[in-house]
CSV table of C-alpha atoms and ligand atoms in Angstrom, one decimal:
chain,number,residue,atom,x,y,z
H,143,UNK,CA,-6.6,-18.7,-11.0
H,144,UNK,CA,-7.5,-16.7,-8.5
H,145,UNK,CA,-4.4,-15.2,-6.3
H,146,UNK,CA,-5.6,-15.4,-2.6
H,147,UNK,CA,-4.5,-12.0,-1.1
H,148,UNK,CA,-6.6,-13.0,2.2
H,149,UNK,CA,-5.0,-16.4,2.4
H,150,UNK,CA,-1.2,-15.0,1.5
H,151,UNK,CA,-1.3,-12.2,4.0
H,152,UNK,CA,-2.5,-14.7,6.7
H,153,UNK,CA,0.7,-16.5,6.3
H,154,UNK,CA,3.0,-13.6,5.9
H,155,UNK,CA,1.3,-11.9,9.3
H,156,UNK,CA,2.1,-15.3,10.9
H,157,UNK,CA,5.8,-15.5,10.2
H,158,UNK,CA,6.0,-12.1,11.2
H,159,UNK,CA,4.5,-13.0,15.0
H,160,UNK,CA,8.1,-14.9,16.1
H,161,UNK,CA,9.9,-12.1,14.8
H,162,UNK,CA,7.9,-9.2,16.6
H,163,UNK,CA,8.5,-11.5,19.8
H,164,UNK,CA,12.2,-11.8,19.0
H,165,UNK,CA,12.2,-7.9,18.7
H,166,UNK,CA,10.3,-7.4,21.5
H,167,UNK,CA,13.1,-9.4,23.8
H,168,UNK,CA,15.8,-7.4,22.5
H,169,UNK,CA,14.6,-4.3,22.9
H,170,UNK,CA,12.6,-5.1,26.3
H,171,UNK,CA,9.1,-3.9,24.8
H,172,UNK,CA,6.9,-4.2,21.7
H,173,UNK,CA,7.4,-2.2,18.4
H,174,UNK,CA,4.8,0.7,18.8
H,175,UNK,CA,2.7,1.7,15.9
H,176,UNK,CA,1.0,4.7,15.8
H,177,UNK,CA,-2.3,5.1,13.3
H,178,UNK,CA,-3.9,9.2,13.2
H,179,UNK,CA,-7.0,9.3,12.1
H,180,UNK,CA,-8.8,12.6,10.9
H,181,UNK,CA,-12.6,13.1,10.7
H,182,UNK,CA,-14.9,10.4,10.3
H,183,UNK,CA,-14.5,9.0,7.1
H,184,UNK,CA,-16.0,6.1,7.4
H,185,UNK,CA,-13.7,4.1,5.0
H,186,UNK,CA,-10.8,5.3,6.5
H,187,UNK,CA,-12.1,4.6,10.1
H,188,UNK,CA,-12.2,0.7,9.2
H,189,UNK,CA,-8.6,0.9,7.2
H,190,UNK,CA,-7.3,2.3,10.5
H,191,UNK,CA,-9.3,-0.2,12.9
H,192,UNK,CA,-8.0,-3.4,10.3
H,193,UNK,CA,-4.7,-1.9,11.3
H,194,UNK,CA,-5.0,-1.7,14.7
H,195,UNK,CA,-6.0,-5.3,14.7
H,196,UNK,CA,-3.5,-6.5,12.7
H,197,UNK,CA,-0.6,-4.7,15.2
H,198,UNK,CA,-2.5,-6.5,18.3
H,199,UNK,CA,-2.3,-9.8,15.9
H,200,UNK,CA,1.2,-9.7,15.1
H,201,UNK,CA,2.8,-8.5,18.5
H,202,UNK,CA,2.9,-5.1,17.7
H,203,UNK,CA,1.2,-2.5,19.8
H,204,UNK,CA,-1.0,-0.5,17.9
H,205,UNK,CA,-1.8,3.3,19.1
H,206,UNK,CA,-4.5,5.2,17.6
H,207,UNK,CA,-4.9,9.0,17.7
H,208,UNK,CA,-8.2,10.7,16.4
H,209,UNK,CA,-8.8,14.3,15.5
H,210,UNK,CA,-11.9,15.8,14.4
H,211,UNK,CA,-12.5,16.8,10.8
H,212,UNK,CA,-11.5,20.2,12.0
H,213,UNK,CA,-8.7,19.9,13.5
H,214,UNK,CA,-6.5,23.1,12.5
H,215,UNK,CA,-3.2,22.4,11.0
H,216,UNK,CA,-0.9,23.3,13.3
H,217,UNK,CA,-2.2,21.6,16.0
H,218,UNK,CA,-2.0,18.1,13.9
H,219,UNK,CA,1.2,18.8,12.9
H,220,UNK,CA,2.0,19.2,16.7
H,221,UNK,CA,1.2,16.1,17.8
H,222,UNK,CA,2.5,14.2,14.2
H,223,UNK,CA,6.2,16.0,15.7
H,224,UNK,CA,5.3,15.2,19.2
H,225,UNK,CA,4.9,11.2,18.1
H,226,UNK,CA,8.1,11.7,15.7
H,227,UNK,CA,9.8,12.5,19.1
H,228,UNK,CA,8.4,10.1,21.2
H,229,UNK,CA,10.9,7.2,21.7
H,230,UNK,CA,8.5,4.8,22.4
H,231,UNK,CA,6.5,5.3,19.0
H,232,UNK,CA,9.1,3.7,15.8
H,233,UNK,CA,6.3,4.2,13.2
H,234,UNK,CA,3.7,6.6,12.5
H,235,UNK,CA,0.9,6.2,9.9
H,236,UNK,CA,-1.0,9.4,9.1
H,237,UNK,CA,-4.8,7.5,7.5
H,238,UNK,CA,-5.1,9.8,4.5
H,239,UNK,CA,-6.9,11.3,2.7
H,240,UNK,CA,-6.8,14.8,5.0
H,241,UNK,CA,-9.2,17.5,5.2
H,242,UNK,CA,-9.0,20.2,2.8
H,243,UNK,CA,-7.7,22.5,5.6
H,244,UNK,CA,-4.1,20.4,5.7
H,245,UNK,CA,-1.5,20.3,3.6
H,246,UNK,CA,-0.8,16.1,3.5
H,247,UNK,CA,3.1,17.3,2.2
H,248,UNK,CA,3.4,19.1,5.6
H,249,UNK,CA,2.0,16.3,7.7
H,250,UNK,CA,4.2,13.4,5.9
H,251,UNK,CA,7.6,15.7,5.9
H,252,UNK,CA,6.9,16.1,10.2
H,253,UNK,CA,7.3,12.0,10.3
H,254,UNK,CA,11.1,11.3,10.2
H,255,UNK,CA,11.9,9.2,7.4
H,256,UNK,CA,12.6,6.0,9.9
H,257,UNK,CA,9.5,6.2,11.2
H,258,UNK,CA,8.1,6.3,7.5
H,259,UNK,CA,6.1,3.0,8.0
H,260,UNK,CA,4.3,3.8,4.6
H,261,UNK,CA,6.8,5.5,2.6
H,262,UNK,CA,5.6,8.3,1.9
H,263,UNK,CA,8.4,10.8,3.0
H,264,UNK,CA,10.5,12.2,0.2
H,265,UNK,CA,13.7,11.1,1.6
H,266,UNK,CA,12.2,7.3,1.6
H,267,UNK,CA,10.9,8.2,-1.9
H,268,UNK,CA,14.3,9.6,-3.5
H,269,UNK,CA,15.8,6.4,-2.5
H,270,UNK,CA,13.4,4.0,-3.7
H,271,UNK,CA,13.9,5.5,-7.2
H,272,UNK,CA,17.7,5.2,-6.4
H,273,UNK,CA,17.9,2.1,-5.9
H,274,UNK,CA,19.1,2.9,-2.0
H,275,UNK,CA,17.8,1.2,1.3
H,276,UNK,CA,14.3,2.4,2.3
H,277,UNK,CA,10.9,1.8,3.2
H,278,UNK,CA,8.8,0.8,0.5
H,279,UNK,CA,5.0,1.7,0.4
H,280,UNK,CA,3.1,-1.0,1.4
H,281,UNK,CA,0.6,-1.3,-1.5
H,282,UNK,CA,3.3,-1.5,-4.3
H,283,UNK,CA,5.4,-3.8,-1.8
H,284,UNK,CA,2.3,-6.3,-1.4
H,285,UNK,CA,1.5,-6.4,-5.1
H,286,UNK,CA,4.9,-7.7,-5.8
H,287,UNK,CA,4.8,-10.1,-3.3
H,288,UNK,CA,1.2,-10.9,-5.1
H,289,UNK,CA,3.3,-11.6,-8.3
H,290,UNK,CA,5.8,-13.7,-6.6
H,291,UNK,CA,3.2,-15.7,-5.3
H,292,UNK,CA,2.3,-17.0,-8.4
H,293,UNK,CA,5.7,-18.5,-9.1
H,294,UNK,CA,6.0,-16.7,-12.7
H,295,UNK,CA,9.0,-14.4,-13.1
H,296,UNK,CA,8.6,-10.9,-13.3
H,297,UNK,CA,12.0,-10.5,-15.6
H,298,UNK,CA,11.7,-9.8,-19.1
H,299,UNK,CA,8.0,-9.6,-18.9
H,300,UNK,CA,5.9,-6.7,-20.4
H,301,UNK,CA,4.1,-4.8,-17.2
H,302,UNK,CA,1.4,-2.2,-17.8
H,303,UNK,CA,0.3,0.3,-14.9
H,304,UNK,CA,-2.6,1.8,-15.3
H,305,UNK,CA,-2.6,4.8,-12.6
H,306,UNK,CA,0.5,6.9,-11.8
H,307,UNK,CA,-0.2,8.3,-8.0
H,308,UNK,CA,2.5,8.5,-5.9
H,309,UNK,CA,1.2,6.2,-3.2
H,310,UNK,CA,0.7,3.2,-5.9
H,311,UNK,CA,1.1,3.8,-9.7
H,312,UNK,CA,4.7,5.4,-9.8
H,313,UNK,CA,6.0,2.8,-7.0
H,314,UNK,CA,5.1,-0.3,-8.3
H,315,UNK,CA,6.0,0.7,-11.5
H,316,UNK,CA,9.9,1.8,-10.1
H,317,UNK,CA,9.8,-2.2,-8.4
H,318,UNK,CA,8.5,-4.1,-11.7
H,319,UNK,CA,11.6,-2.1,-13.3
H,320,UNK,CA,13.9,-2.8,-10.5
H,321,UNK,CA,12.7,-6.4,-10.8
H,322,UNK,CA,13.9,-5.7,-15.0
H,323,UNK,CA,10.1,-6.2,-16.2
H,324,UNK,CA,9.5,-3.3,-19.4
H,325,UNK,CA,7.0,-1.4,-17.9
H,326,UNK,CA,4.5,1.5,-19.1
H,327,UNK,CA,2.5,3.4,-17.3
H,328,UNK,CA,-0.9,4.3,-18.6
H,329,UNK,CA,-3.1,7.3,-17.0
H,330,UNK,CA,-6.1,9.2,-17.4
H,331,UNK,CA,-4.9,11.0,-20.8
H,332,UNK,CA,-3.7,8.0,-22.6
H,333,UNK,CA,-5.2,7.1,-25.8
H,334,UNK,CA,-6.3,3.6,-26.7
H,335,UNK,CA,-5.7,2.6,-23.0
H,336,UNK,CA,-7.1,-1.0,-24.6
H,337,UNK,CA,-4.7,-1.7,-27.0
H,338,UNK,CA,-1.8,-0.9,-24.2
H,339,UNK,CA,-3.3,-3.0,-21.9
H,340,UNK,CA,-4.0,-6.2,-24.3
H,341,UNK,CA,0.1,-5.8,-24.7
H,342,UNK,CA,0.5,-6.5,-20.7
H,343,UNK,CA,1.7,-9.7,-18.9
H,344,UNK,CA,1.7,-8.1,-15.7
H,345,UNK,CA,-1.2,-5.8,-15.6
H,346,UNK,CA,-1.9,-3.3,-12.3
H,347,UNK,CA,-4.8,-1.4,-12.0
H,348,UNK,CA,-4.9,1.3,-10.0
H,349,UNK,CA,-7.6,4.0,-11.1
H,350,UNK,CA,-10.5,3.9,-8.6
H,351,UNK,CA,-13.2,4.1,-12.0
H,352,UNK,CA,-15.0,1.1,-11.0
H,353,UNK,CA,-14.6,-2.1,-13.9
H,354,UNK,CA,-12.4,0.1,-15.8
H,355,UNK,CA,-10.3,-3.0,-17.1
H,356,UNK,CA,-13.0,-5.8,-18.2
H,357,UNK,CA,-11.9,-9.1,-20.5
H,358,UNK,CA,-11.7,-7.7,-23.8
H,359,UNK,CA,-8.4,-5.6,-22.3
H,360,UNK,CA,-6.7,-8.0,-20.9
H,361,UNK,CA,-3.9,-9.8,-22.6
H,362,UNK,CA,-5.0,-14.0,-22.4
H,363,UNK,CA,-2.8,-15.4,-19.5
H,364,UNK,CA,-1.7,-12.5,-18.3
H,365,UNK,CA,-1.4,-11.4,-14.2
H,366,UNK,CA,-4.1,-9.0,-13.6
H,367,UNK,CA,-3.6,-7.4,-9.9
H,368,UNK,CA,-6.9,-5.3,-9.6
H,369,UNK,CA,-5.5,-2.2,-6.8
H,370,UNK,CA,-9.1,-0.5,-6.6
H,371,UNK,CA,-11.6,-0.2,-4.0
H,372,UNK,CA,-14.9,1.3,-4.5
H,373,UNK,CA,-17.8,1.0,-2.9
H,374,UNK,CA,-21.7,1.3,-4.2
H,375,UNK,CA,-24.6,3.3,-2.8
H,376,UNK,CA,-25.6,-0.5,-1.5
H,377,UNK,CA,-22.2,-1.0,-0.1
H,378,UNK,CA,-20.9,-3.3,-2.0
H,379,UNK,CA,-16.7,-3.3,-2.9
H,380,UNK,CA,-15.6,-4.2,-6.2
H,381,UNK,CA,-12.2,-3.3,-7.8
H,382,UNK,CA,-11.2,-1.7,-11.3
H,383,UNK,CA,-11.3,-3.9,-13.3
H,384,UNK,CA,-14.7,-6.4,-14.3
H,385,UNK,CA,-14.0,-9.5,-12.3
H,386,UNK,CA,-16.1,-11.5,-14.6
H,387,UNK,CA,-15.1,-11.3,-17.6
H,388,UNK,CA,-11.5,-11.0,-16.8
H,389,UNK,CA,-11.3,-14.4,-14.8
H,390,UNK,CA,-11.7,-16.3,-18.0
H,391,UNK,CA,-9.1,-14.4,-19.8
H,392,UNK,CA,-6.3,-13.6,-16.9
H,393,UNK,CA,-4.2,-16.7,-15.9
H,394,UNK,CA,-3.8,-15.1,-12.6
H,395,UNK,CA,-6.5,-12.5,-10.9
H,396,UNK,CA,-6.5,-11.0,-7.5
H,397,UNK,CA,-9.7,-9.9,-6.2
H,398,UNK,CA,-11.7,-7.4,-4.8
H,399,UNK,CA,-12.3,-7.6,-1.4
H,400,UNK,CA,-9.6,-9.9,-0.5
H,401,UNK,CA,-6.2,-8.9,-2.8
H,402,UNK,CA,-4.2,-6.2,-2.7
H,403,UNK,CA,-6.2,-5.1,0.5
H,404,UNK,CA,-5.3,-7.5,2.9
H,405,UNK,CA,-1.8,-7.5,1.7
H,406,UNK,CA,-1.2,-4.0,2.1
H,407,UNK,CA,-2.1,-4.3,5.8
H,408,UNK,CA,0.5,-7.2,6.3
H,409,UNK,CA,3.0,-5.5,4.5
H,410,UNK,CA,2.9,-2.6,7.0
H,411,UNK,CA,2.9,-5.0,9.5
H,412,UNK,CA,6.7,-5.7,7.8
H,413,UNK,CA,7.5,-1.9,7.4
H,414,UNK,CA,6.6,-1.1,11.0
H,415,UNK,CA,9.4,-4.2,12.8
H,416,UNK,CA,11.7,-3.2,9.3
H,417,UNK,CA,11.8,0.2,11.3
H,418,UNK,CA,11.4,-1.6,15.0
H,419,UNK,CA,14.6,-3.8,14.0
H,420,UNK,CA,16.3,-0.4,12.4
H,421,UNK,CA,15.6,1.6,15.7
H,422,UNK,CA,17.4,-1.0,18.2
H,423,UNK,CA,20.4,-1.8,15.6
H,424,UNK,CA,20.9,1.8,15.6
P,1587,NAD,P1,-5.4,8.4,-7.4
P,1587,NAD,O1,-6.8,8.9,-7.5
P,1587,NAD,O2,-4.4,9.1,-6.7
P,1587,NAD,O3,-4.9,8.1,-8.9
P,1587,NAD,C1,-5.7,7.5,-9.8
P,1587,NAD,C2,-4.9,7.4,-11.1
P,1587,NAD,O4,-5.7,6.7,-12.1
P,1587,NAD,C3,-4.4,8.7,-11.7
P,1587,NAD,O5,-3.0,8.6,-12.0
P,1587,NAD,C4,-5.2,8.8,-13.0
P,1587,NAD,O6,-4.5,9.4,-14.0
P,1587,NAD,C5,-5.6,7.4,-13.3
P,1587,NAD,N1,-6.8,7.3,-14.0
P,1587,NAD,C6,-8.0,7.8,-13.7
P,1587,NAD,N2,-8.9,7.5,-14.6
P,1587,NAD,C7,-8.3,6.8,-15.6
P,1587,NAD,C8,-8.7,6.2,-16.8
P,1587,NAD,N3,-10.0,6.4,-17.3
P,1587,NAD,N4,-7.8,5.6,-17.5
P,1587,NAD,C9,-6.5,5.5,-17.1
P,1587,NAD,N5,-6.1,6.0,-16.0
P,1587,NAD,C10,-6.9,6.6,-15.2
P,1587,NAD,O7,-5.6,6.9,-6.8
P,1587,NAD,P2,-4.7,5.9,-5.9
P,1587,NAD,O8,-4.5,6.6,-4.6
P,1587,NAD,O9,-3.6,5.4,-6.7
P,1587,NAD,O10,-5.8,4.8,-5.7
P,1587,NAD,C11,-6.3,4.1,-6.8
P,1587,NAD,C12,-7.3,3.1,-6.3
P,1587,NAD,O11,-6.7,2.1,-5.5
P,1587,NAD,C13,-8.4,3.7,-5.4
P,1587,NAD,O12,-9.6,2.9,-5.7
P,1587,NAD,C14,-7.9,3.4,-4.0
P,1587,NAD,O13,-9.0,3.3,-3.1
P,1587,NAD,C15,-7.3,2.1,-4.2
P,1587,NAD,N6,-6.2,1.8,-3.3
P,1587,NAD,C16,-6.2,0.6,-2.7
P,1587,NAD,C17,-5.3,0.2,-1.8
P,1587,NAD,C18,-5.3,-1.2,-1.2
P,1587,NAD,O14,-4.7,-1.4,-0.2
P,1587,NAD,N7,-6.1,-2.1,-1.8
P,1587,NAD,C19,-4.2,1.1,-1.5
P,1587,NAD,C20,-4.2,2.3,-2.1
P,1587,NAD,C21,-5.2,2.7,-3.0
């Protein structure tokens, strides 16, 4: 069966709309989200315009600041520090990936780890892996919820991960074990990635090699949650792994557009009143 990321993020955005209004009473204005974009990627400029819409959706007012693909370092990090400082701002989202010219460590560490909407910041990072309160990156947070949604249990189950960035691969790997699945994590020098993968129950693919996974990998009845986005010279999107031939195989299949994507986007929706509701407790 197909697992409706579209359809699941719909109903998580809407549940979240009473509680941004609720949030907004206490504190006497919205929670402020603010998205910097650099250059003019053109995938990233509709990553950061979903965003935007999804703040204005939920209750959330959404601030977008754009640089030019030139921008010189320290003036980016200046205004990163000057939102950091800004009372009015409780999260920032830097839209990577940066320009050669910045160092992404030095932009992430100027974002104080409450206003960490994605994660990213070492301090939120040292903590997830210790098991201590933090934000958690949105992707690996939405492909969990992904897994939940199909009612099977994550415990005790064997869960492959195929990718080991730091923004996906290493996270989601750290929640499957906190959620006590055995997980391996497969990258670009393992050997016989097929006979690791044929072994999975949970399987998440996060590569970017276009139809990297197809049917013949995946283990029958297994969770396949496909974390790639690439796009063709005709523009079409398709994931990592081969759709096709892994429908008839997986018992559960997220798609590409319209899985992990649209989840991701609700889920830092969450992270962004998470650090709202943090900011006015305080
Ligand atoms: P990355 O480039 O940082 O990491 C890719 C990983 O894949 C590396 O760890 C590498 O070792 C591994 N890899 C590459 N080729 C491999 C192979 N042949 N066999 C096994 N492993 C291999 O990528 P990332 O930032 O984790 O993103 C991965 C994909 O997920 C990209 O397509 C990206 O666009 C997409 N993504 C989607 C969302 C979303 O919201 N849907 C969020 C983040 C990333």
């Amino acid at each position: 069966m197909t697992i409706d990321g579209k359809a699941i993020a719909g109903r998580v955005m809407a549940d979240l709309i009473p509680r941004a209004e609720r949030l907004a009473q206490a504190a006497g204005r919205k929670a402020c989200l603010a998205v910097v974009l650099v250059g003019d990627n053109p995938a990233s400029r509709t990553y950061v315009r979903a965003k935007i819409k999804a703040a204005e959706l939920v209750g959330i007012q959404g601030k977008e600041l754009e640089f030019p693909a030139g921008v010189p370092q320290d003036e980016l990090l200046a205004a990163v520090s000057a939102l950091d400082a800004d009372p009015s701002v409780d999260g920032i989202l830097v839209q990577l990936p940066l320009p050669p010219q910045i160092d992404p460590d030095r932009v992430l560490d100027a974002i104080s780890p409450a206003k960490d909407v994605d994660g990213f910041h070492p301090a939120n990072v040292s903590s997830l892996q210790l098991g201590r309160p933090c934000t958690i990156p949105c992707t690996p947070k939405g492909i969990i919820r992904l897994i939940d949604s199909t009612g099977v249990s994550i415990e005790g189950k064997r869960a492959v991960v195929v990718g080991r960035s730091n923004i996906v691969g290493k996270p989601v790997a750290k929640l499957l074990l906190d959620r006590n699945a055995t997980v391996s994590i497969a990258h670009s020098h393992t050997r016989d990635l097929k006979s690791l993968t044929r072994e999975a129950d949970i399987l998440v693919v996060a590569t970017g090699k276009r139809s990297l996974v197809d049917g013949s990998m995946v283990k029958p009845g297994a969770i396949v949650i496909d974390v790639g986005i690439t796009r063709t010279a005709e523009g079409t999107l398709g994931g990592d792994v081969d759709f096709a031939s892994a429908k008839d195989v997986a018992a559960w299949i997220t798609p590409v557009p319209g899985g992990v994507g649209p989840m991701t986007v609700a889920m830092l929706m969450e992270n962004t009143l998470e650090c709202f509701e943090a900011r006015i407790n305080r």
